XYZ file of C-alpha atoms in Angstrom:
114
model
C -10.535 -35.284 29.793
C -12.127 -34.193 26.506
C -14.056 -31.449 28.343
C -10.840 -30.273 29.982
C -9.116 -30.117 26.592
C -11.943 -27.972 25.204
C -11.713 -25.609 28.183
C -7.941 -25.311 27.819
C -8.301 -24.750 24.083
C -10.914 -22.050 24.711
C -8.692 -20.300 27.263
C -5.697 -20.435 24.944
C -7.825 -19.078 22.089
C -8.822 -16.177 24.353
C -5.176 -15.414 25.075
C -4.275 -15.597 21.388
C -7.219 -13.379 20.466
C -6.174 -10.862 23.096
C -2.705 -10.649 21.574
C -3.785 -10.525 17.916
C -6.390 -7.885 18.696
C -3.941 -5.697 20.591
C -3.171 -2.353 18.977
C 0.538 -3.247 18.867
C -0.046 -6.489 16.950
C -2.414 -4.792 14.515
C 0.113 -1.986 14.035
C 2.893 -4.531 13.361
C 0.827 -6.130 10.602
C -0.002 -2.755 9.041
C 3.600 -1.549 9.150
C 4.960 -4.852 7.855
C 2.752 -4.505 4.758
C 4.018 -0.957 4.206
C 7.632 -1.998 4.686
C 7.226 -4.810 2.176
C 6.634 -2.166 -0.501
C 9.491 0.054 0.651
C 12.437 -0.659 -1.637
C 14.985 1.052 0.631
C 13.971 -0.986 3.674
C 13.868 -4.244 1.711
C 17.242 -3.524 0.179
C 18.798 -2.802 3.592
C 17.263 -5.933 5.104
C 18.659 -8.053 2.264
C 22.079 -6.418 2.567
C 22.078 -7.059 6.322
C 21.129 -10.718 5.860
C 23.921 -11.157 3.315
C 26.448 -9.435 5.581
C 25.357 -11.538 8.575
C 25.929 -14.762 6.643
C 29.254 -13.492 5.377
C 30.339 -12.422 8.872
C 29.438 -15.821 10.326
C 31.603 -17.525 7.708
C 34.545 -15.130 7.798
C 34.444 -13.325 11.186
C 36.079 -10.323 9.541
C 35.967 -7.074 11.561
C 35.453 -4.977 8.412
C 32.300 -6.996 7.650
C 31.129 -6.476 11.232
C 31.613 -2.700 10.920
C 29.735 -2.609 7.614
C 26.963 -4.680 9.180
C 26.693 -2.273 12.119
C 26.481 0.696 9.735
C 23.683 -0.936 7.729
C 21.785 -1.909 10.889
C 22.089 1.636 12.233
C 20.821 3.012 8.914
C 17.849 0.626 8.986
C 17.024 1.431 12.620
C 17.008 5.151 11.847
C 14.126 4.764 9.386
C 11.074 5.901 11.402
C 8.634 3.275 10.108
C 11.117 0.480 10.858
C 11.745 1.837 14.352
C 7.984 2.014 14.970
C 7.616 -1.573 13.757
C 10.347 -2.750 16.149
C 8.790 -0.906 19.095
C 5.404 -2.528 18.492
C 6.990 -5.916 17.848
C 8.817 -5.705 21.169
C 5.514 -5.161 22.996
C 3.929 -8.127 21.198
C 6.924 -10.347 21.939
C 6.771 -9.316 25.606
C 3.107 -10.360 25.742
C 3.961 -13.733 24.192
C 6.895 -14.235 26.562
C 4.750 -13.366 29.558
C 2.215 -16.037 28.584
C 5.015 -18.542 27.970
C 6.649 -17.766 31.335
C 3.347 -18.006 33.189
C 2.581 -21.378 31.599
C 6.075 -22.657 32.354
C 5.781 -21.543 35.989
C 2.339 -23.098 36.276
C 3.471 -26.486 34.960
C 6.699 -26.398 36.948
C 4.821 -25.728 40.187
C 2.148 -28.360 39.519
C 4.617 -31.066 38.496
C 7.070 -30.353 41.332
C 4.247 -30.324 43.862
C 3.530 -33.943 42.958
C 7.216 -34.983 43.057
C 8.265 -33.211 46.251
Protein backbone atom coordinates (compact mmCIF):
# COMPACT_ATOMS: atom_id res chain seq x y z
CA UNK A 1 0.00 0.00 0.00
CA UNK A 2 2.89 2.35 0.81
CA UNK A 3 4.26 1.90 -2.73
CA UNK A 4 0.83 2.68 -4.17
CA UNK A 5 0.63 5.85 -2.07
CA UNK A 6 4.02 6.99 -3.39
CA UNK A 7 2.92 6.35 -6.98
CA UNK A 8 -0.33 8.26 -6.47
CA UNK A 9 1.55 11.10 -4.79
CA UNK A 10 4.02 11.21 -7.69
CA UNK A 11 1.20 11.29 -10.26
CA UNK A 12 -0.62 14.03 -8.38
CA UNK A 13 2.62 16.02 -8.11
CA UNK A 14 2.99 15.73 -11.89
CA UNK A 15 -0.51 17.08 -12.40
CA UNK A 16 0.11 19.95 -9.98
CA UNK A 17 3.43 20.75 -11.64
CA UNK A 18 1.75 20.77 -15.04
CA UNK A 19 -0.78 23.33 -13.82
CA UNK A 20 1.67 25.57 -11.95
CA UNK A 21 4.06 25.55 -14.89
CA UNK A 22 1.36 26.44 -17.39
CA UNK A 23 1.72 29.85 -19.02
CA UNK A 24 -1.73 30.85 -17.71
CA UNK A 25 -0.84 30.08 -14.08
CA UNK A 26 2.49 31.88 -14.36
CA UNK A 27 0.73 34.86 -15.97
CA UNK A 28 -1.84 34.93 -13.14
CA UNK A 29 0.93 35.14 -10.55
CA UNK A 30 2.72 37.91 -12.47
CA UNK A 31 -0.44 39.94 -12.98
CA UNK A 32 -1.58 39.46 -9.39
CA UNK A 33 1.70 41.00 -8.18
CA UNK A 34 1.21 43.96 -10.52
CA UNK A 35 -2.40 44.42 -9.45
CA UNK A 36 -1.39 44.40 -5.79
CA UNK A 37 0.54 47.62 -6.44
CA UNK A 38 -2.23 49.22 -8.47
CA UNK A 39 -4.09 51.57 -6.15
CA UNK A 40 -7.10 51.96 -8.47
CA UNK A 41 -7.64 48.21 -8.76
CA UNK A 42 -7.17 47.65 -5.02
CA UNK A 43 -9.54 50.48 -4.22
CA UNK A 44 -12.22 49.09 -6.57
CA UNK A 45 -11.82 45.58 -5.16
CA UNK A 46 -12.23 46.90 -1.61
CA UNK A 47 -15.25 48.98 -2.60
CA UNK A 48 -16.82 45.93 -4.27
CA UNK A 49 -16.23 43.75 -1.21
CA UNK A 50 -17.82 46.39 1.02
CA UNK A 51 -20.80 46.77 -1.32
CA UNK A 52 -21.26 42.99 -1.53
CA UNK A 53 -21.41 42.70 2.26
CA UNK A 54 -23.78 45.64 2.45
CA UNK A 55 -26.02 44.21 -0.28
CA UNK A 56 -26.20 40.83 1.47
CA UNK A 57 -27.34 42.54 4.66
CA UNK A 58 -29.75 45.02 3.12
CA UNK A 59 -30.78 43.63 -0.32
CA UNK A 60 -31.24 47.20 -1.53
CA UNK A 61 -31.53 47.63 -5.32
CA UNK A 62 -29.55 50.89 -5.24
CA UNK A 63 -26.64 49.02 -3.63
CA UNK A 64 -26.93 46.32 -6.30
CA UNK A 65 -26.77 48.94 -9.07
CA UNK A 66 -23.74 50.61 -7.49
CA UNK A 67 -22.10 47.20 -7.14
CA UNK A 68 -22.72 46.42 -10.82
CA UNK A 69 -21.21 49.77 -11.84
CA UNK A 70 -18.07 49.15 -9.77
CA UNK A 71 -17.72 45.59 -11.10
CA UNK A 72 -18.08 46.83 -14.67
CA UNK A 73 -15.44 49.50 -14.03
CA UNK A 74 -13.07 46.89 -12.58
CA UNK A 75 -13.66 44.46 -15.46
CA UNK A 76 -12.87 47.18 -17.99
CA UNK A 77 -9.32 47.58 -16.66
CA UNK A 78 -7.20 45.62 -19.18
CA UNK A 79 -4.80 44.05 -16.68
CA UNK A 80 -7.70 42.85 -14.52
CA UNK A 81 -9.49 41.41 -17.55
CA UNK A 82 -6.29 39.61 -18.59
CA UNK A 83 -5.93 38.22 -15.06
CA UNK A 84 -9.51 36.90 -15.12
CA UNK A 85 -9.03 35.28 -18.54
CA UNK A 86 -5.91 33.44 -17.37
CA UNK A 87 -7.52 32.53 -14.06
CA UNK A 88 -10.48 31.01 -15.90
CA UNK A 89 -8.13 28.74 -17.87
CA UNK A 90 -6.34 27.66 -14.67
CA UNK A 91 -9.64 27.00 -12.90
CA UNK A 92 -10.83 24.94 -15.88
CA UNK A 93 -7.68 22.80 -15.65
CA UNK A 94 -8.26 22.26 -11.92
CA UNK A 95 -11.93 21.43 -12.48
CA UNK A 96 -11.06 18.97 -15.22
CA UNK A 97 -8.71 17.11 -12.88
CA UNK A 98 -11.32 17.17 -10.12
CA UNK A 99 -14.04 15.87 -12.46
CA UNK A 100 -11.81 13.13 -13.82
CA UNK A 101 -10.90 11.98 -10.31
CA UNK A 102 -14.54 12.06 -9.22
CA UNK A 103 -15.57 10.02 -12.27
CA UNK A 104 -12.75 7.56 -11.68
CA UNK A 105 -13.68 6.95 -8.04
CA UNK A 106 -17.40 6.85 -8.81
CA UNK A 107 -16.89 4.21 -11.50
CA UNK A 108 -14.52 2.10 -9.38
CA UNK A 109 -16.70 2.20 -6.27
CA UNK A 110 -19.97 1.56 -8.14
CA UNK A 111 -18.40 -1.32 -10.04
CA UNK A 112 -17.84 -3.08 -6.72
CA UNK A 113 -21.36 -2.32 -5.41
CA UNK A 114 -23.36 -3.14 -8.54
